[in-house]
Coordinates of C-alpha atoms in Angstrom, one line a residue:
Chain A
M3 CA 192.6 163.0 119.4
G4 CA 195.9 163.2 117.1
E5 CA 196.6 159.7 117.7
F6 CA 192.9 158.1 116.8
I7 CA 193.2 160.1 113.1
L8 CA 196.3 158.4 112.9
Q9 CA 195.6 154.9 114.0
N10 CA 192.1 155.4 111.6
L11 CA 193.5 156.8 108.8
N12 CA 191.9 155.0 106.4
L13 CA 188.7 155.7 107.6
V14 CA 189.0 159.2 108.4
L15 CA 190.7 160.6 105.0
P16 CA 187.9 159.6 103.0
L17 CA 185.5 161.1 104.9
F18 CA 187.6 164.1 105.0
L19 CA 188.1 164.2 101.4
L20 CA 184.2 163.2 101.1
A21 CA 183.3 166.5 103.2
L22 CA 186.3 168.6 101.2
G23 CA 184.7 167.5 97.9
Y24 CA 180.8 168.2 99.1
V25 CA 181.6 171.6 100.2
A26 CA 184.4 172.3 97.7
G27 CA 182.3 170.9 94.8
S28 CA 179.4 173.0 95.6
I29 CA 180.9 176.1 96.2
A30 CA 182.7 175.6 92.4
E31 CA 179.6 174.5 90.6
R32 CA 177.4 177.4 92.1
R33 CA 179.9 179.9 91.1
H34 CA 180.3 178.7 87.6
Y35 CA 176.7 178.0 87.4
R36 CA 176.5 181.8 88.1
S37 CA 179.1 182.6 86.0
I38 CA 177.7 180.6 83.0
E39 CA 174.0 182.1 83.2
M40 CA 175.5 186.0 83.1
R41 CA 177.4 185.3 80.0
E42 CA 174.7 183.3 78.3
Q43 CA 172.7 186.4 78.7
E44 CA 175.3 188.7 77.3
L45 CA 175.5 186.5 73.9
V46 CA 172.0 185.6 73.7
S47 CA 172.1 187.4 70.6
L48 CA 174.7 185.7 69.2
P49 CA 172.5 182.2 67.9
A50 CA 174.2 178.9 68.0
V51 CA 172.4 176.7 65.6
T52 CA 172.9 173.1 64.4
L53 CA 171.3 173.6 61.0
K54 CA 174.2 173.4 57.9
E55 CA 173.2 176.4 56.1
I56 CA 171.0 179.2 56.1
Q57 CA 169.7 181.2 53.4
E58 CA 171.8 184.2 53.4
D59 CA 171.4 187.2 50.6
D60 CA 174.5 189.1 51.5
A61 CA 178.0 188.0 50.8
V62 CA 179.3 185.9 53.8
T63 CA 182.6 184.3 55.1
G64 CA 182.6 181.1 57.1
R65 CA 185.1 180.6 60.4
L66 CA 185.5 177.4 62.2
V67 CA 185.2 178.6 66.0
V68 CA 185.9 176.0 68.5
G69 CA 185.5 175.7 72.3
S70 CA 186.3 173.1 74.7
V71 CA 186.5 172.7 78.7
V72 CA 187.4 170.0 80.8
V73 CA 185.6 170.0 84.3
S74 CA 186.9 167.8 87.1
I75 CA 184.4 165.4 89.2
D76 CA 185.2 165.7 92.9
Y77 CA 184.8 162.7 95.5
F78 CA 181.8 163.2 96.8
K79 CA 180.2 163.1 93.4
R80 CA 182.5 160.2 92.6
A81 CA 181.3 158.6 95.8
L82 CA 177.7 159.5 94.8
A83 CA 177.9 157.7 91.3
I84 CA 179.7 154.6 93.1
L85 CA 176.8 154.1 95.5
R86 CA 174.4 154.6 92.4
N87 CA 176.4 151.8 90.4
I88 CA 175.6 149.4 93.0
F89 CA 171.7 149.9 93.1
G90 CA 171.3 151.5 89.6
G91 CA 169.3 154.5 88.5
R92 CA 170.3 158.2 87.0
V93 CA 173.8 159.4 87.8
A94 CA 172.1 162.8 89.4
S95 CA 175.5 163.7 90.7
Y96 CA 177.0 163.7 87.6
E97 CA 174.4 165.5 85.2
S98 CA 175.5 168.9 86.8
L99 CA 178.8 168.3 85.4
V100 CA 177.6 167.3 82.5
D101 CA 175.7 169.9 81.5
R102 CA 178.4 172.8 83.2
A103 CA 180.5 171.0 81.0
R104 CA 178.5 171.3 77.6
R105 CA 177.3 175.0 78.4
E106 CA 180.4 176.4 79.3
A107 CA 181.8 174.7 76.2
I108 CA 179.4 176.5 73.9
L109 CA 179.9 179.5 75.3
R110 CA 183.5 179.7 74.8
M111 CA 182.9 178.6 71.4
K112 CA 180.5 181.6 71.0
E113 CA 183.0 183.9 72.5
E114 CA 185.2 183.3 70.1
A115 CA 182.5 184.2 67.4
A116 CA 181.6 187.3 68.9
S117 CA 185.2 188.3 68.8
L118 CA 185.2 187.7 64.9
G119 CA 182.4 190.0 64.7
A120 CA 179.9 186.9 63.7
Y121 CA 176.5 187.1 63.8
I122 CA 175.8 183.4 63.6
V123 CA 177.3 180.3 64.2
V124 CA 176.1 177.5 62.2
N125 CA 176.0 173.8 62.1
M126 CA 177.2 173.5 65.5
R127 CA 178.2 170.3 66.9
I128 CA 179.0 169.0 70.5
E129 CA 181.2 165.9 71.3
M130 CA 182.1 164.6 74.9
S131 CA 184.7 162.2 76.0
A132 CA 186.2 161.1 79.6
I133 CA 189.8 161.9 80.5
G134 CA 190.7 159.3 83.1
Q135 CA 188.9 156.3 81.8
S136 CA 189.4 154.5 85.3
A137 CA 187.7 157.4 87.4
N138 CA 185.7 154.9 89.0
R139 CA 188.4 152.0 89.5
K140 CA 191.8 152.8 90.5
K141 CA 191.2 155.4 92.9
Q142 CA 191.0 158.3 90.8
V143 CA 189.4 161.0 89.8
G144 CA 188.1 161.6 86.2
S145 CA 187.1 164.2 84.2
V146 CA 184.8 165.0 81.4
E147 CA 185.8 167.4 78.2
A148 CA 183.0 168.9 76.2
I149 CA 184.0 170.3 72.8
A150 CA 181.9 172.7 70.9
Y151 CA 182.6 173.8 67.1
G152 CA 180.7 175.4 64.1
T153 CA 180.8 177.8 61.7
A154 CA 181.1 181.3 62.9
L155 CA 179.4 183.4 59.8
I156 CA 181.1 186.9 59.5
K157 CA 179.1 189.6 57.1
Q158 CA 181.8 191.0 54.8
A159 CA 182.0 194.9 55.1
Chain B
M13 CA 162.0 181.8 59.7
K14 CA 163.0 184.3 61.8
F15 CA 165.3 183.7 64.7
V16 CA 163.9 184.7 68.3
P17 CA 166.7 185.3 71.0
K18 CA 165.5 183.5 74.0
E19 CA 167.5 182.2 77.0
A20 CA 168.2 179.0 77.2
D21 CA 166.5 176.7 80.0
G22 CA 169.3 174.3 81.4
A23 CA 167.9 173.2 84.2
V24 CA 165.6 170.1 82.4
N25 CA 169.2 168.7 82.1
I26 CA 169.7 168.2 85.9
S27 CA 167.8 166.5 88.3
K28 CA 166.3 168.5 91.4
T29 CA 167.3 165.9 94.1
H30 CA 169.6 167.3 96.5
P31 CA 172.9 165.5 96.9
L32 CA 172.7 165.5 100.3
A33 CA 169.3 163.7 100.1
E34 CA 170.5 160.9 97.4
M35 CA 173.6 160.4 99.7
A36 CA 171.6 159.3 102.8
W37 CA 169.3 157.8 100.5
L38 CA 172.0 155.2 98.9
G39 CA 174.2 155.3 102.0
G40 CA 171.7 154.5 104.5
G41 CA 170.3 151.4 101.4
L42 CA 173.9 150.3 101.7
F43 CA 174.0 150.4 105.7
L44 CA 171.0 148.4 105.7
L45 CA 172.0 145.3 103.4
A46 CA 175.4 145.2 105.1
A47 CA 173.1 144.7 108.6
L48 CA 171.1 142.3 107.2
V49 CA 173.7 140.6 106.1
Y50 CA 175.7 140.8 109.1
L51 CA 172.5 139.4 110.9
G52 CA 172.1 136.9 108.5
L53 CA 175.9 135.9 109.0
T54 CA 175.4 135.8 112.9
L55 CA 172.4 133.7 112.7
L56 CA 174.1 131.1 110.4
T57 CA 177.3 131.3 112.6
G58 CA 174.4 130.6 116.0
W59 CA 173.3 127.4 113.6
I60 CA 176.8 126.2 112.7
V61 CA 177.9 126.7 116.5
H62 CA 175.5 124.3 117.7
H63 CA 176.3 121.4 114.7
L64 CA 179.8 121.6 114.5
P65 CA 181.4 118.0 115.8
V66 CA 183.9 118.0 118.2
D67 CA 186.2 116.8 116.1
A68 CA 186.1 119.9 114.0
E69 CA 186.5 122.2 117.3
V70 CA 189.3 120.0 118.2
W71 CA 190.9 121.0 114.5
I72 CA 190.3 124.3 115.3
G73 CA 191.7 124.3 118.6
K74 CA 194.6 123.3 117.4
E75 CA 195.3 125.9 115.2
I76 CA 194.9 128.4 117.9
L77 CA 197.2 127.4 120.0
Q78 CA 199.9 126.9 117.7
Q79 CA 200.5 130.9 117.5
E80 CA 200.6 130.5 121.8
P81 CA 201.1 126.8 123.0
G82 CA 201.7 127.7 126.4
I83 CA 202.4 124.5 128.7
P84 CA 200.4 122.0 129.8
S85 CA 199.9 122.3 133.6
P86 CA 199.2 119.2 135.4
P87 CA 198.3 120.5 138.7
L88 CA 195.6 122.6 137.2
K89 CA 194.2 119.5 134.8
K90 CA 193.7 117.8 138.4
R91 CA 191.4 120.1 139.7
L92 CA 189.7 120.5 136.3
D93 CA 188.9 116.4 136.4
A94 CA 187.5 116.5 139.5
L95 CA 185.4 119.2 138.4
V96 CA 184.2 116.7 135.3
E97 CA 183.7 114.2 137.7
C98 CA 181.1 116.0 139.2
L99 CA 178.9 116.5 135.9
P100 CA 176.0 115.1 135.6
Q101 CA 175.7 111.4 133.8
G102 CA 174.9 112.6 129.8
S103 CA 176.4 116.2 129.8
P104 CA 177.0 117.0 127.1
L105 CA 180.4 118.1 127.9
K106 CA 181.6 114.3 128.6
R107 CA 182.5 114.5 124.9
Y108 CA 185.3 116.7 125.7
D109 CA 188.8 116.0 126.6
F110 CA 189.6 118.7 128.4
S111 CA 193.1 119.9 128.8
V112 CA 194.7 123.7 131.0
R113 CA 197.5 125.2 129.6
L114 CA 199.2 128.1 131.5
I115 CA 200.5 131.0 129.5
E116 CA 202.9 133.5 131.3
S117 CA 201.5 137.1 131.0
D118 CA 200.2 139.5 133.2
T119 CA 197.0 139.4 132.0
V120 CA 194.5 138.5 134.5
N121 CA 192.1 135.8 132.7
A122 CA 191.4 132.6 131.5
V123 CA 190.1 131.4 128.1
A124 CA 188.4 128.8 127.1
L125 CA 189.5 127.5 123.4
P126 CA 187.6 125.5 120.7
G127 CA 188.2 122.0 121.1
G128 CA 188.2 121.8 125.4
T129 CA 191.4 123.8 125.9
I130 CA 191.3 126.0 128.9
V131 CA 194.1 128.3 129.0
V132 CA 195.0 130.1 132.1
F133 CA 197.5 133.1 131.8
S134 CA 199.5 133.5 134.6
G135 CA 198.4 136.8 135.8
L136 CA 195.4 134.8 137.5
L137 CA 197.0 132.1 138.8
K138 CA 198.9 134.8 141.0
E139 CA 195.5 136.2 142.0
V140 CA 194.0 133.0 143.5
A141 CA 194.0 132.0 147.2
S142 CA 191.8 129.2 148.0
E143 CA 190.9 125.7 145.9
N144 CA 187.7 126.8 146.1
E145 CA 188.3 130.1 144.1
L146 CA 190.1 128.2 141.9
S147 CA 187.7 125.5 140.8
M148 CA 185.1 128.4 140.4
I149 CA 187.4 129.8 137.9
L150 CA 187.5 126.7 135.9
A151 CA 184.3 126.1 136.1
H152 CA 183.0 129.3 134.9
E153 CA 185.4 128.5 132.1
L154 CA 183.5 125.0 131.9
G155 CA 180.1 127.0 131.6
H156 CA 181.5 128.8 128.5
F157 CA 182.0 125.4 127.2
A158 CA 178.0 124.1 128.3
H159 CA 177.2 127.2 126.4
R160 CA 179.2 126.9 123.7
D161 CA 180.5 130.7 123.7
H162 CA 183.8 129.9 122.7
L163 CA 182.9 128.8 119.5
K164 CA 180.3 131.8 119.1
R165 CA 182.5 134.4 119.8
L166 CA 185.1 132.5 117.3
G167 CA 182.1 132.6 114.5
K168 CA 182.2 136.6 115.4
G169 CA 186.0 136.7 115.0
I170 CA 185.6 135.2 111.4
I171 CA 182.4 137.2 110.5
L172 CA 184.3 140.7 111.3
G173 CA 187.5 139.5 110.2
A174 CA 185.9 138.8 106.5
A175 CA 184.1 142.0 106.7
S176 CA 186.9 144.0 107.6
W177 CA 189.2 142.3 105.1
L178 CA 186.7 143.1 102.2
L179 CA 186.2 146.6 103.4
F180 CA 189.2 148.0 103.9
K181 CA 191.5 145.2 102.4
N182 CA 193.3 144.8 106.2
S183 CA 192.5 141.9 108.9
S184 CA 193.2 144.0 111.5
Q185 CA 191.1 147.2 111.2
P186 CA 190.8 148.1 115.0
F187 CA 188.1 150.6 114.3
L188 CA 185.7 148.3 113.2
F189 CA 186.6 146.2 115.9
T190 CA 186.1 148.0 118.6
F191 CA 183.0 149.5 117.2
V192 CA 181.4 146.3 116.8
S193 CA 183.0 144.7 120.3
G194 CA 181.9 147.9 121.8
L195 CA 177.9 146.9 120.2
D196 CA 178.5 143.0 121.5
A197 CA 179.7 144.3 125.1
R198 CA 176.2 143.7 126.8
Y199 CA 175.9 140.3 124.5
S200 CA 179.3 139.2 126.0
Q201 CA 178.6 140.1 129.6
S202 CA 175.3 138.4 129.7
Q203 CA 177.6 135.5 128.4
E204 CA 179.9 135.8 131.2
E205 CA 177.0 136.2 133.9
D206 CA 175.6 132.7 132.6
A207 CA 178.8 131.4 132.8
D208 CA 179.1 132.6 136.5
M209 CA 175.5 130.6 137.4
W210 CA 176.8 127.4 135.5
G211 CA 180.1 127.4 137.5
L212 CA 178.1 128.3 140.9
H213 CA 176.1 124.9 140.2
L214 CA 179.2 122.7 139.4
L215 CA 181.1 124.5 142.3
Y216 CA 178.3 123.1 144.9
R217 CA 178.4 119.6 143.5
R218 CA 181.8 119.4 143.6
Y219 CA 182.2 121.0 147.2
G220 CA 178.9 120.6 148.7
H221 CA 179.1 124.2 149.3
V222 CA 180.0 127.5 147.7
G223 CA 182.3 129.5 149.8
G224 CA 185.1 130.9 148.3
S225 CA 182.8 131.7 145.0
V226 CA 183.3 135.0 144.9
D227 CA 186.1 135.6 146.3
F228 CA 188.1 136.3 143.2
F229 CA 185.5 139.3 142.5
A230 CA 185.9 141.0 145.8
R231 CA 189.7 140.9 145.7
L232 CA 189.6 141.9 141.9
L233 CA 187.1 144.8 143.2
K234 CA 189.4 145.9 145.9
K235 CA 192.4 146.0 143.7
K236 CA 191.0 148.1 141.0
R237 CA 188.6 150.7 142.1
Q238 CA 187.4 151.4 138.4
G239 CA 183.7 152.9 138.4
R240 CA 180.7 150.9 137.0
L241 CA 181.2 153.0 133.5
A242 CA 184.4 151.8 132.6
Y243 CA 182.3 148.2 132.4
L244 CA 179.7 149.6 129.8
F245 CA 181.7 148.7 126.9
A246 CA 184.2 146.0 128.4
S247 CA 183.8 142.0 127.7
H248 CA 183.0 141.3 131.2
P249 CA 180.5 142.6 133.8
H250 CA 181.9 144.7 136.7
P251 CA 182.5 142.2 139.3
Q252 CA 180.4 144.1 142.1
K253 CA 177.8 143.1 139.7
R254 CA 179.0 139.5 139.4
I255 CA 179.4 139.2 143.0
E256 CA 175.6 140.5 144.0
R257 CA 174.3 137.7 141.2
L258 CA 176.1 135.0 142.3
V259 CA 175.4 135.5 145.9
A260 CA 171.8 136.2 144.9
A261 CA 171.6 132.8 142.9
A262 CA 173.2 130.7 146.0
R263 CA 170.8 132.1 148.6
E264 CA 168.0 131.4 145.9
Q265 CA 168.9 127.9 145.7
K266 CA 170.2 127.6 149.3
Y267 CA 173.7 126.5 148.8
P268 CA 175.7 126.6 152.4
V269 CA 178.5 128.8 152.4
K270 CA 181.5 127.2 153.9
A271 CA 184.9 127.4 154.7
V272 CA 187.3 127.4 151.8
E273 CA 190.5 125.1 151.5
P274 CA 193.8 126.6 150.9
L275 CA 195.7 125.8 148.2
G276 CA 197.3 122.4 147.7
S277 CA 201.1 122.4 147.7
D278 CA 201.4 121.6 143.9
I279 CA 199.4 124.8 143.4
Q280 CA 202.0 126.6 145.9
N281 CA 205.0 125.1 144.3
L282 CA 203.7 126.4 140.7
L283 CA 203.2 129.9 142.0
E284 CA 206.6 129.8 143.7
D285 CA 208.0 129.1 140.3
L286 CA 206.0 131.8 138.9
N287 CA 207.1 134.5 140.9
R288 CA 210.8 133.6 140.5
E289 CA 210.9 134.0 137.3

């Protein structure tokens, strides 16, 4: 058995990584979503909007708030995306990844705003970038970064 | 405008497909595609094999022989020539200029190479006990030439090599070879049986009887008491099965069985030389 594995390492290893990627990736994703949903619920009363300005009667101060996160793909998602690259279509395996990154970035930004005592974040923007551009080429596993930023408005006492 | 806090529904951005289901669809599709390509290439080699000129075969044969040339064996060539003499007029095998080469190895086997070269391993020669047996083995290899099996296998090897190189960037991927040669085992076994039958008919034309046609397999059977299961994925059928089929065919054709001729002195000298080394 051990000999068989050693002889066919270049076949066994990817299969092992595929299984590991699926199991670990699924667990991590499920836990992350649970955490995201819980925190979204907590912060639901602190709105983050894309409006540039809102009408305000009271005196307020504005502060830049930033939240950023880097989420890595796993081996299974990568394999699925490579297969998808052959046939074309929606790369479903990356959709949840991007969704998680975006929501997590907004949450971190809102958490910062909440700690400053803000009551709203205006002019919110989200940017995304790929880290490890050669993700699908050089047997590398890439990551996606999401950064959310906006202006937190804090009522002056 | 009044802001009403509401929980966002993130689910719109995620596809509902289960990743494993997607993997099965995509992976299955790719596998199907690969299978179709393999089938297409097999059909293509089948076509090439039937239309390849003898000159090209000779060239390929030389390329293969460069790796393991062996030595030409005049005593074996004499037996082969006698068999070729017995071929019917207009036989396609007449186009070949046959040669026999001996390679020292314990392998109990003989191989038909492209271009009309038969390679006999010394391990096989040591097992042979009569002229008729030796002729049967050579006639069996001639049967492979008649059915062009020597080229068919080469074609498969090229496809496997190319596929393995593309997939693993490694020309000798043992796993793939074992896997596909396992699939091919049935096909290969039927090739061997066909060559047996072809050899039997030539043996009859040579000697006027088929004595000694199964002696070799009977000895092999006694020596290696392997079960039939071990032969499920082997390239050659179980010796017992080969004997049964040969005996049945000889009975059907009403071929007589007479006493065998002992090995000629030249072969015996050759064997002595081999044993001394």
